[in-house]
Amino acid sequence: MGSRGLRLSLACCLLLAFACGLVLGRVPHGQQEQQEQEGTREPPMDHAERDEEEHEKYGPRQDEEAPASRCLRCCDPGTPVYQAIPVPQINITILKGEKGDRGDRGLQGKYGKTGSMGARGHTGPKGQKGSMGAPGDRCKNHYAAFSVGRKKPLHSNDYYQTVIFDTEFVNLYSHFNMFTGKFYCYVPGIYFFSLNVHTWNQKETYLHIMKNAEEVVILYAQVSDRSIMQSQSLMLELRDQDEVWVRLFKGERENAIFSDEFDTYITFSGYLVKPANEP
């Protein structure tokens, strides 16, 4: 029994060793092919043999012309090393051309939004005095007054005579014309007029205060042995360009007014009381 068990133990050990050897000695399929290829590969060549083989393989044959250039891979042995060529630097300032002509003006852009009002500026210096303006219209003057006199006597004749005055006391804005003996209305409104004369003894005194061509009032004195002062006054409403004047009656009856060079006996006066444009 003891010798038999020993033999069985030996047999088991042998079987186990055989199985382990098979397993350890097995090589993978891919590794096995690589080993086979390595077994069939030629022994490595030295550097000179490799250059000669490359020259024969890639170099031109004797009956062919050498190509002008060929491509070389950087990884190939014997590739010539070229020195890096620096990139040229160009000075742009020397390439600047002449200034061109001015182009056409572009279209006007859109107006912007209105800005806010700025602050008020400082008061500027006082300007120079301006020149005198043109005279205004006479109708804009709200005053009118005159007072004139006569130093020469006047006798009637065959026609009516306008009494001409030779002495000017007041003539505001020259509304009374000394050449025609008439007052011209430039400021419409209500006026007051007064006429004073000195009668001639033994002669009749006969005058009218006229408005345009209309007899308005009379100044009359009968024949007398004495000469006296006689007067007449009234108020008239005048329009623009109305005329007021004194007329001596014609010579149907002998009438006259007296005066001399030393004293003024005949006067005619008038002034504006109220302009028409006042309320």
CSV table of C-alpha atoms in Angstrom, one decimal, residues 40-259:
chain,number,residue,atom,x,y,z
A,40,THR,CA,13.6,36.0,-41.2
A,41,ARG,CA,14.8,39.7,-41.1
A,42,GLU,CA,18.3,40.3,-42.4
A,43,PRO,CA,21.0,41.4,-40.0
A,44,PRO,CA,21.3,45.2,-39.7
A,45,MET,CA,23.6,47.1,-42.0
A,46,ASP,CA,26.0,49.7,-40.9
A,47,HIS,CA,25.7,53.5,-41.9
A,48,ALA,CA,27.9,53.4,-45.0
A,49,GLU,CA,26.0,50.4,-46.5
A,50,ARG,CA,22.7,52.1,-45.8
A,51,ASP,CA,23.8,55.3,-47.7
A,52,GLU,CA,25.0,53.3,-50.6
A,53,GLU,CA,21.7,51.4,-50.8
A,54,GLU,CA,19.7,54.6,-50.6
A,55,HIS,CA,21.8,56.1,-53.4
A,56,GLU,CA,21.2,53.1,-55.6
A,57,LYS,CA,17.5,53.1,-54.8
A,58,TYR,CA,16.7,56.8,-55.1
A,59,GLY,CA,19.6,58.0,-57.3
A,60,PRO,CA,19.3,58.4,-61.1
A,61,ARG,CA,20.3,55.6,-63.3
A,62,GLN,CA,23.2,55.9,-65.7
A,63,ASP,CA,20.9,56.2,-68.8
A,64,GLU,CA,18.6,58.8,-67.2
A,65,GLU,CA,19.3,62.5,-66.5
A,66,ALA,CA,19.3,63.6,-62.9
A,67,PRO,CA,16.1,65.4,-61.9
A,68,ALA,CA,16.4,69.1,-61.3
A,69,SER,CA,15.2,68.7,-57.7
A,70,ARG,CA,13.7,66.0,-55.5
A,71,CYS,CA,11.9,66.0,-52.3
A,72,LEU,CA,13.6,64.8,-49.2
A,73,ARG,CA,12.1,63.8,-45.9
A,74,CYS,CA,13.5,65.4,-42.8
A,75,CYS,CA,13.6,62.0,-41.2
A,76,ASP,CA,15.7,60.4,-44.0
A,77,PRO,CA,19.3,59.9,-43.1
A,78,GLY,CA,21.8,62.2,-44.9
A,79,THR,CA,19.3,65.0,-45.4
A,80,PRO,CA,21.2,68.2,-45.8
A,81,VAL,CA,20.6,70.7,-43.1
A,82,TYR,CA,19.8,74.2,-44.6
A,83,GLN,CA,20.5,77.3,-42.7
A,84,ALA,CA,17.3,79.3,-41.8
A,85,ILE,CA,17.0,82.4,-44.0
A,86,PRO,CA,15.8,85.4,-42.0
A,87,VAL,CA,12.6,87.0,-43.0
A,88,PRO,CA,13.3,90.4,-44.6
A,89,GLN,CA,12.1,93.4,-42.7
A,90,ILE,CA,10.5,96.1,-44.9
A,91,ASN,CA,10.6,99.8,-43.7
A,92,ILE,CA,7.1,100.9,-44.4
A,93,THR,CA,8.0,104.6,-44.1
A,94,ILE,CA,10.1,104.5,-47.3
A,95,LEU,CA,7.1,103.0,-49.1
A,96,LYS,CA,4.8,106.0,-48.3
A,97,GLY,CA,3.6,107.6,-51.5
A,98,GLU,CA,2.8,111.2,-52.2
A,99,LYS,CA,-0.4,112.8,-50.8
A,100,GLY,CA,-3.4,112.3,-53.1
A,101,ASP,CA,-5.9,114.8,-54.3
A,102,ARG,CA,-8.8,115.8,-52.0
A,103,GLY,CA,-11.8,113.6,-52.5
A,104,ASP,CA,-15.4,114.8,-53.2
A,105,ARG,CA,-17.4,116.0,-50.3
A,106,GLY,CA,-19.7,113.5,-48.8
A,107,LEU,CA,-23.4,113.7,-48.3
A,108,GLN,CA,-24.6,115.7,-45.3
A,109,GLY,CA,-25.5,113.6,-42.3
A,110,LYS,CA,-28.7,113.6,-40.4
A,111,TYR,CA,-29.4,116.3,-38.0
A,112,GLY,CA,-28.7,115.4,-34.4
A,113,LYS,CA,-31.1,115.8,-31.5
A,114,THR,CA,-31.7,119.3,-30.2
A,115,GLY,CA,-29.6,119.9,-27.2
A,116,SER,CA,-30.6,121.5,-23.9
A,117,MET,CA,-30.5,125.2,-23.6
A,118,GLY,CA,-27.2,126.5,-22.3
A,119,ALA,CA,-26.6,128.9,-19.5
A,120,ARG,CA,-27.1,132.6,-20.1
A,121,GLY,CA,-23.9,134.3,-21.1
A,122,HIS,CA,-22.3,137.4,-19.6
A,123,THR,CA,-23.6,140.9,-20.5
A,124,GLY,CA,-21.7,142.3,-23.3
A,125,PRO,CA,-20.1,145.7,-23.5
A,126,LYS,CA,-22.4,148.7,-24.3
A,127,GLY,CA,-22.5,149.5,-28.0
A,128,GLN,CA,-22.0,152.8,-29.6
A,129,LYS,CA,-24.7,155.4,-30.0
A,130,GLY,CA,-26.6,155.0,-33.2
A,131,SER,CA,-27.3,157.6,-35.8
A,132,MET,CA,-30.4,159.8,-35.7
A,133,GLY,CA,-33.4,158.3,-37.4
A,134,ALA,CA,-35.6,159.7,-40.1
A,135,PRO,CA,-38.3,162.3,-39.1
A,136,GLY,CA,-41.5,160.6,-38.2
A,137,ASP,CA,-44.9,161.2,-39.8
A,138,ARG,CA,-46.5,164.5,-38.7
A,139,CYS,CA,-49.7,162.7,-37.9
A,140,LYS,CA,-48.0,161.0,-35.1
A,141,ASN,CA,-47.3,164.3,-33.3
A,142,HIS,CA,-50.1,164.8,-30.8
A,143,TYR,CA,-49.5,168.5,-30.5
A,144,ALA,CA,-50.3,171.5,-32.8
A,145,ALA,CA,-50.2,175.2,-32.0
A,146,PHE,CA,-49.6,178.5,-33.8
A,147,SER,CA,-49.8,182.2,-33.2
A,148,VAL,CA,-49.0,184.8,-36.0
A,149,GLY,CA,-49.4,188.5,-36.5
A,150,ARG,CA,-49.5,191.2,-39.2
A,151,LYS,CA,-47.9,194.7,-39.1
A,152,LYS,CA,-49.2,196.1,-42.3
A,153,PRO,CA,-52.8,197.4,-42.9
A,154,LEU,CA,-55.0,195.8,-45.6
A,155,HIS,CA,-57.7,197.4,-47.8
A,156,SER,CA,-60.3,195.6,-49.8
A,157,ASN,CA,-60.5,195.6,-53.6
A,158,ASP,CA,-62.5,194.0,-56.3
A,159,TYR,CA,-61.9,190.4,-55.1
A,160,TYR,CA,-61.5,188.4,-51.9
A,161,GLN,CA,-58.1,188.5,-50.2
A,162,THR,CA,-56.4,186.0,-48.0
A,163,VAL,CA,-54.9,187.7,-45.0
A,164,ILE,CA,-51.2,187.0,-45.1
A,165,PHE,CA,-49.2,187.3,-41.8
A,166,ASP,CA,-45.7,188.5,-41.5
A,167,THR,CA,-44.8,187.9,-37.9
A,168,GLU,CA,-44.4,184.4,-36.3
A,169,PHE,CA,-44.8,184.0,-32.6
A,170,VAL,CA,-45.4,180.3,-32.3
A,171,ASN,CA,-45.5,177.8,-35.1
A,172,LEU,CA,-45.2,174.2,-33.7
A,173,TYR,CA,-44.0,171.8,-36.3
A,174,SER,CA,-44.6,174.5,-39.0
A,175,HIS,CA,-48.2,173.5,-39.4
A,176,PHE,CA,-49.1,177.1,-40.3
A,177,ASN,CA,-47.7,178.1,-43.7
A,178,MET,CA,-46.5,181.8,-43.6
A,179,PHE,CA,-46.5,182.0,-47.5
A,180,THR,CA,-50.1,180.9,-48.0
A,181,GLY,CA,-51.4,182.3,-44.7
A,182,LYS,CA,-53.2,179.0,-44.0
A,183,PHE,CA,-53.1,176.5,-41.1
A,184,TYR,CA,-52.9,172.8,-42.3
A,185,CYS,CA,-54.2,170.1,-40.1
A,186,TYR,CA,-51.8,167.2,-39.6
A,187,VAL,CA,-53.2,165.9,-36.3
A,188,PRO,CA,-57.0,165.4,-36.6
A,189,GLY,CA,-59.0,166.5,-33.6
A,190,ILE,CA,-60.7,169.5,-31.9
A,191,TYR,CA,-59.0,172.9,-32.3
A,192,PHE,CA,-59.5,176.4,-30.8
A,193,PHE,CA,-59.0,179.5,-33.0
A,194,SER,CA,-59.0,183.2,-32.2
A,195,LEU,CA,-58.8,186.2,-34.5
A,196,ASN,CA,-58.1,189.8,-33.3
A,197,VAL,CA,-58.0,192.9,-35.5
A,198,HIS,CA,-58.0,196.7,-35.1
A,199,THR,CA,-60.8,198.6,-37.0
A,200,TRP,CA,-60.2,201.6,-39.2
A,201,ASN,CA,-62.2,204.7,-38.4
A,202,GLN,CA,-64.8,205.7,-40.9
A,203,LYS,CA,-64.4,202.3,-42.6
A,204,GLU,CA,-66.2,199.0,-42.3
A,205,THR,CA,-64.5,195.8,-41.0
A,206,TYR,CA,-65.6,192.6,-42.7
A,207,LEU,CA,-63.7,189.3,-42.4
A,208,HIS,CA,-64.4,185.6,-42.3
A,209,ILE,CA,-62.6,182.7,-40.6
A,210,MET,CA,-62.6,180.0,-43.3
A,211,LYS,CA,-62.5,176.2,-43.1
A,212,ASN,CA,-61.3,175.0,-46.5
A,213,ALA,CA,-63.7,176.9,-48.9
A,214,GLU,CA,-66.4,177.3,-46.3
A,215,GLU,CA,-67.2,180.5,-44.4
A,216,VAL,CA,-67.4,179.5,-40.8
A,217,VAL,CA,-67.7,182.7,-38.7
A,218,ILE,CA,-67.6,186.4,-39.4
A,219,LEU,CA,-65.8,189.2,-37.7
A,220,TYR,CA,-67.6,192.5,-38.3
A,221,ALA,CA,-67.5,196.1,-37.2
A,222,GLN,CA,-69.7,199.0,-38.4
A,223,VAL,CA,-68.4,202.3,-39.6
A,224,SER,CA,-67.4,204.5,-36.7
A,225,ASP,CA,-65.6,207.7,-35.9
A,226,ARG,CA,-63.3,205.7,-33.5
A,227,SER,CA,-61.1,202.7,-34.2
A,228,ILE,CA,-61.5,199.8,-31.8
A,229,MET,CA,-60.1,196.2,-31.2
A,230,GLN,CA,-62.4,193.6,-32.4
A,231,SER,CA,-62.1,189.7,-31.9
A,232,GLN,CA,-63.7,186.4,-32.8
A,233,SER,CA,-63.1,182.9,-31.5
A,234,LEU,CA,-64.4,179.4,-32.1
A,235,MET,CA,-63.7,175.7,-31.9
A,236,LEU,CA,-63.6,173.4,-34.9
A,237,GLU,CA,-63.3,169.7,-35.5
A,238,LEU,CA,-60.7,169.1,-38.2
A,239,ARG,CA,-59.7,166.2,-40.3
A,240,ASP,CA,-56.4,165.4,-41.9
A,241,GLN,CA,-55.3,168.1,-44.4
A,242,ASP,CA,-58.2,170.5,-43.5
A,243,GLU,CA,-57.3,174.2,-44.0
A,244,VAL,CA,-58.2,177.1,-41.7
A,245,TRP,CA,-57.5,180.7,-42.8
A,246,VAL,CA,-58.7,184.4,-42.7
A,247,ARG,CA,-60.4,186.1,-45.7
A,248,LEU,CA,-61.1,189.8,-46.2
A,249,PHE,CA,-64.3,190.6,-48.0
A,250,LYS,CA,-64.2,192.1,-51.5
A,251,GLY,CA,-64.8,195.8,-52.2
A,252,GLU,CA,-68.6,196.1,-52.5
A,253,ARG,CA,-68.2,198.3,-49.4
A,254,GLU,CA,-65.0,200.0,-48.3
A,255,ASN,CA,-63.6,197.9,-45.5
A,256,ALA,CA,-60.1,197.6,-44.1
A,257,ILE,CA,-58.0,196.5,-41.1
A,258,PHE,CA,-55.5,198.7,-39.4
A,259,SER,CA,-51.9,198.1,-38.3
